[in-house]
One Martini backbone bead per residue (centre of mass of N, CA, C, O) as a GRO file, in nm:
protein
  226
    1TYR     BB    1  -8.495   2.809 -24.262
    2PHE     BB    2  -8.577   2.923 -24.546
    3ILE     BB    3  -8.371   3.186 -24.584
    4HIS     BB    4  -8.243   3.269 -24.863
    5SER     BB    5  -8.289   2.978 -25.026
    6HIS     BB    6  -8.427   3.137 -25.316
    7SER     BB    7  -8.530   3.185 -25.624
    8VAL     BB    8  -8.734   3.414 -25.837
    9THR     BB    9  -8.694   3.214 -26.046
   10GLN     BB   10  -8.823   3.019 -25.906
   11ASN     BB   11  -9.046   2.703 -25.937
   12TYR     BB   12  -9.232   2.717 -25.639
   13THR     BB   13  -9.400   2.454 -25.430
   14ALA     BB   14  -9.533   2.323 -25.175
   15GLY     BB   15  -9.446   2.077 -25.276
   16ASP     BB   16  -9.153   2.168 -25.221
   17TYR     BB   17  -9.157   2.148 -24.959
   18GLU     BB   18  -9.263   1.901 -24.876
   19LEU     BB   19  -8.974   1.779 -24.994
   20GLU     BB   20  -8.806   1.927 -24.774
   21ALA     BB   21  -8.930   2.027 -24.513
   22ILE     BB   22  -8.937   1.722 -24.355
   23PRO     BB   23  -8.634   1.599 -24.356
   24LEU     BB   24  -8.516   1.879 -24.192
   25ILE     BB   25  -8.715   1.781 -23.918
   26GLU     BB   26  -8.624   1.528 -23.910
   27LYS     BB   27  -8.283   1.567 -23.903
   28LEU     BB   28  -8.347   1.782 -23.616
   29PHE     BB   29  -8.503   1.548 -23.457
   30ALA     BB   30  -8.219   1.349 -23.462
   31GLU     BB   31  -8.052   1.486 -23.332
   32GLY     BB   32  -8.217   1.672 -23.064
   33HIS     BB   33  -8.484   1.772 -23.082
   34ASP     BB   34  -8.749   1.906 -22.950
   35THR     BB   35  -8.804   2.142 -23.079
   36LEU     BB   36  -9.017   2.318 -23.361
   37VAL     BB   37  -9.062   2.641 -23.541
   38MET     BB   38  -9.352   2.738 -23.748
   39THR     BB   39  -9.330   3.043 -23.959
   40GLY     BB   40  -9.638   3.211 -24.094
   41GLY     BB   41  -9.814   3.187 -24.347
   42SER     BB   42  -9.935   2.985 -24.629
   43GLY     BB   43 -10.154   2.760 -24.551
   44PHE     BB   44 -10.045   2.547 -24.784
   45TYR     BB   45  -9.742   2.527 -24.658
   46ILE     BB   46  -9.902   2.384 -24.386
   47ASP     BB   47 -10.026   2.170 -24.496
   48ALA     BB   48  -9.821   2.035 -24.677
   49VAL     BB   49  -9.669   1.955 -24.395
   50CYS     BB   50  -9.960   1.869 -24.152
   51ASN     BB   51 -10.083   1.724 -24.428
   52GLY     BB   52  -9.988   1.724 -24.711
   53LEU     BB   53  -9.999   1.671 -25.065
   54ASP     BB   54 -10.064   1.568 -25.388
   55ARG     BB   55  -9.925   1.460 -25.667
   56LEU     BB   56  -9.935   1.572 -25.901
   57PRO     BB   57  -9.793   1.689 -26.184
   58ASP     BB   58  -9.597   1.898 -26.304
   59ALA     BB   59  -9.554   2.152 -26.533
   60ASP     BB   60  -9.619   2.317 -26.768
   61PRO     BB   61  -9.435   2.570 -26.919
   62VAL     BB   62  -9.580   2.605 -27.206
   63MET     BB   63  -9.879   2.627 -27.038
   64ARG     BB   64  -9.846   2.797 -26.873
   65LYS     BB   65  -9.781   3.062 -27.007
   66GLU     BB   66 -10.059   3.048 -27.192
   67LEU     BB   67 -10.250   3.021 -26.913
   68THR     BB   68 -10.121   3.349 -26.795
   69ALA     BB   69 -10.190   3.519 -27.015
   70ARG     BB   70 -10.426   3.488 -27.029
   71LEU     BB   71 -10.547   3.552 -26.804
   72GLN     BB   72 -10.445   3.870 -26.826
   73GLU     BB   73 -10.639   3.906 -27.096
   74GLU     BB   74 -10.937   3.760 -26.978
   75GLY     BB   75 -10.959   3.645 -26.715
   76VAL     BB   76 -11.102   3.404 -26.440
   77ALA     BB   77 -11.374   3.403 -26.600
   78ALA     BB   78 -11.272   3.216 -26.859
   79LEU     BB   79 -11.082   2.983 -26.742
   80ALA     BB   80 -11.384   2.916 -26.609
   81GLU     BB   81 -11.539   2.825 -26.793
   82GLU     BB   82 -11.312   2.578 -26.911
   83LEU     BB   83 -11.332   2.401 -26.685
   84ARG     BB   84 -11.620   2.362 -26.733
   85ASN     BB   85 -11.575   2.248 -26.970
   86ILE     BB   86 -11.403   2.005 -26.880
   87ASP     BB   87 -11.410   2.044 -26.525
   88PRO     BB   88 -11.638   2.007 -26.292
   89GLU     BB   89 -11.591   1.928 -26.082
   90SER     BB   90 -11.358   2.149 -26.011
   91TRP     BB   91 -11.506   2.380 -26.066
   92ALA     BB   92 -11.697   2.306 -25.810
   93ALA     BB   93 -11.440   2.301 -25.591
   94ILE     BB   94 -11.290   2.551 -25.685
   95ASP     BB   95 -11.177   2.829 -25.639
   96ARG     BB   96 -11.245   3.107 -25.930
   97ASN     BB   97 -11.066   3.344 -25.846
   98ASN     BB   98 -10.828   3.183 -25.848
   99GLY     BB   99 -10.610   3.164 -26.095
  100HIS     BB  100 -10.394   2.961 -26.021
  101ARG     BB  101 -10.525   2.741 -25.977
  102VAL     BB  102 -10.733   2.746 -26.279
  103VAL     BB  103 -10.459   2.687 -26.411
  104ARG     BB  104 -10.392   2.408 -26.224
  105ALA     BB  105 -10.651   2.282 -26.320
  106ILE     BB  106 -10.611   2.274 -26.663
  107GLU     BB  107 -10.337   2.116 -26.648
  108VAL     BB  108 -10.456   1.865 -26.507
  109PHE     BB  109 -10.588   1.794 -26.726
  110ARG     BB  110 -10.464   1.839 -27.023
  111GLN     BB  111 -10.216   1.591 -26.892
  112THR     BB  112 -10.425   1.358 -26.777
  113GLY     BB  113 -10.763   1.351 -26.807
  114ARG     BB  114 -10.788   1.411 -26.435
  115PRO     BB  115 -10.969   1.577 -26.232
  116PHE     BB  116 -10.770   1.777 -26.011
  117VAL     BB  117 -10.984   1.667 -25.739
  118SER     BB  118 -10.874   1.333 -25.813
  119PHE     BB  119 -10.569   1.373 -25.584
  120LYS     BB  120 -10.685   1.377 -25.347
  121LEU     BB  121 -10.652   1.309 -25.038
  122GLU     BB  122 -10.808   1.107 -24.775
  123GLY     BB  123 -10.621   1.216 -24.612
  124PRO     BB  124 -10.355   1.239 -24.327
  125LYS     BB  125 -10.042   1.199 -24.318
  126GLU     BB  126  -9.794   1.043 -24.181
  127ARG     BB  127  -9.594   1.202 -23.886
  128SER     BB  128  -9.297   1.159 -23.666
  129PHE     BB  129  -9.471   1.400 -23.566
  130ASP     BB  130  -9.595   1.689 -23.371
  131ILE     BB  131  -9.849   1.880 -23.393
  132GLU     BB  132  -9.899   2.251 -23.279
  133LYS     BB  133 -10.137   2.536 -23.357
  134ILE     BB  134 -10.050   2.876 -23.328
  135CYS     BB  135 -10.273   3.108 -23.340
  136LEU     BB  136 -10.202   3.474 -23.375
  137THR     BB  137 -10.400   3.764 -23.249
  138ARG     BB  138 -10.579   4.078 -23.305
  139PRO     BB  139 -10.768   4.323 -23.351
  140ARG     BB  140 -10.852   4.395 -23.617
  141GLU     BB  141 -10.737   4.730 -23.605
  142GLU     BB  142 -10.465   4.610 -23.481
  143ILE     BB  143 -10.403   4.526 -23.772
  144TYR     BB  144 -10.459   4.710 -23.954
  145GLU     BB  145 -10.265   4.937 -23.858
  146ARG     BB  146 -10.002   4.744 -23.912
  147ILE     BB  147 -10.025   4.742 -24.186
  148ASP     BB  148 -10.003   5.049 -24.261
  149ARG     BB  149  -9.727   5.078 -24.122
  150ARG     BB  150  -9.574   4.875 -24.277
  151VAL     BB  151  -9.645   5.009 -24.576
  152THR     BB  152  -9.458   5.269 -24.497
  153GLN     BB  153  -9.187   5.117 -24.475
  154MET     BB  154  -9.177   5.010 -24.718
  155ILE     BB  155  -9.167   5.229 -24.929
  156ASP     BB  156  -8.896   5.373 -24.749
  157GLU     BB  157  -8.708   5.097 -24.837
  158GLY     BB  158  -8.757   5.059 -25.131
  159LEU     BB  159  -8.990   4.881 -25.358
  160VAL     BB  160  -8.973   5.053 -25.565
  161ASP     BB  161  -8.659   4.935 -25.654
  162GLU     BB  162  -8.708   4.641 -25.642
  163VAL     BB  163  -8.864   4.605 -25.799
  164LYS     BB  164  -8.727   4.776 -26.106
  165SER     BB  165  -8.489   4.484 -26.061
  166LEU     BB  166  -8.736   4.249 -26.117
  167SER     BB  167  -8.871   4.294 -26.381
  168GLN     BB  168  -8.817   4.037 -26.582
  169PHE     BB  169  -8.982   3.872 -26.322
  170ARG     BB  170  -9.304   3.955 -26.371
  171ASP     BB  171  -9.420   3.649 -26.388
  172MET     BB  172  -9.364   3.492 -26.159
  173PRO     BB  173  -9.516   3.437 -25.896
  174ALA     BB  174  -9.390   3.588 -25.684
  175LEU     BB  175  -9.473   3.875 -25.857
  176ARG     BB  176  -9.814   3.790 -25.802
  177THR     BB  177  -9.824   3.962 -25.564
  178VAL     BB  178  -9.850   4.131 -25.296
  179GLY     BB  179  -9.661   4.482 -25.361
  180TYR     BB  180  -9.584   4.428 -25.638
  181LYS     BB  181  -9.824   4.486 -25.845
  182GLU     BB  182  -9.909   4.730 -25.790
  183ILE     BB  183  -9.636   4.875 -25.840
  184PHE     BB  184  -9.620   4.798 -26.117
  185ASP     BB  185  -9.900   4.975 -26.180
  186TYR     BB  186  -9.680   5.247 -26.142
  187LEU     BB  187  -9.469   5.152 -26.357
  188ASP     BB  188  -9.706   5.162 -26.599
  189GLY     BB  189  -9.898   5.448 -26.506
  190ASN     BB  190 -10.186   5.343 -26.435
  191ILE     BB  191 -10.100   5.501 -26.129
  192ASP     BB  192 -10.024   5.605 -25.859
  193LEU     BB  193  -9.884   5.555 -25.607
  194ASP     BB  194 -10.081   5.626 -25.360
  195GLU     BB  195 -10.279   5.405 -25.482
  196ALA     BB  196 -10.058   5.180 -25.444
  197VAL     BB  197 -10.072   5.213 -25.157
  198ARG     BB  198 -10.356   5.130 -25.077
  199LEU     BB  199 -10.413   4.875 -25.225
  200ILE     BB  200 -10.239   4.751 -25.063
  201ARG     BB  201 -10.336   4.746 -24.778
  202ARG     BB  202 -10.635   4.608 -24.905
  203ASN     BB  203 -10.494   4.326 -24.963
  204THR     BB  204 -10.402   4.247 -24.745
  205ARG     BB  205 -10.671   4.277 -24.535
  206HIS     BB  206 -10.746   4.046 -24.695
  207TYR     BB  207 -10.584   3.812 -24.667
  208ALA     BB  208 -10.566   3.812 -24.308
  209LYS     BB  209 -10.860   3.751 -24.385
  210LYS     BB  210 -10.781   3.464 -24.498
  211GLN     BB  211 -10.641   3.381 -24.319
  212LEU     BB  212 -10.843   3.354 -24.067
  213THR     BB  213 -11.023   3.153 -24.215
  214TRP     BB  214 -10.829   2.879 -24.274
  215TRP     BB  215 -10.803   2.845 -23.934
  216LYS     BB  216 -11.117   2.857 -23.889
  217ARG     BB  217 -11.166   2.555 -23.973
  218ASP     BB  218 -10.918   2.392 -23.731
  219PRO     BB  219 -10.960   2.303 -23.454
  220SER     BB  220 -10.689   2.265 -23.326
  221VAL     BB  221 -10.655   2.586 -23.305
  222LYS     BB  222 -10.471   2.806 -23.067
  223TRP     BB  223 -10.567   3.102 -22.941
  224VAL     BB  224 -10.367   3.401 -22.931
  225THR     BB  225 -10.277   3.692 -22.741
  226PRO     BB  226 -10.020   3.884 -22.720
   0.00000   0.00000   0.00000
């Protein structure tokens, strides 16, 4: 489930995922399944299922486009400064290096007049099923070596042509991610392909480290070395 299910042209959030995944999970359990496996990547999406997310207002496409353009032109520091002026409470609480998070905080404040962090849930939502969290990990050197191999494989299997075919959608959130943004820089002539590959490897390692940090904050996780 959720493989080849959504288009890159869609705006899709972790909140949307919660609204689609929870009914599916409940339906599958009702059909008699004893155990379901959810596997992934983004801690925010996993939190959406395990704990639930705030009910934030829907994004305003015009405002999102304006703020995203400013993020690219002025940088995240400029938008973070704006957030500090209009919503100092959220400015102090969020990751101000995360451009998407800063844009969303400004967006929510402009739409509602309320601090972004005021929408935070008081506690996890109740679920009708039990959750066991298992984190597979390996020695850091092995993780990094596997990342390097994977990036080489992505290039060999046609990543550059894939990115070329998606150029018209390059401003969509799904394409402002590791692996795509570096190849767009290469296609724009800002860097050569070797540098793009180096940056994808480096940025993927940073993301892997961030994932581990995310899960280490959760005492319920069972850590397993395959």
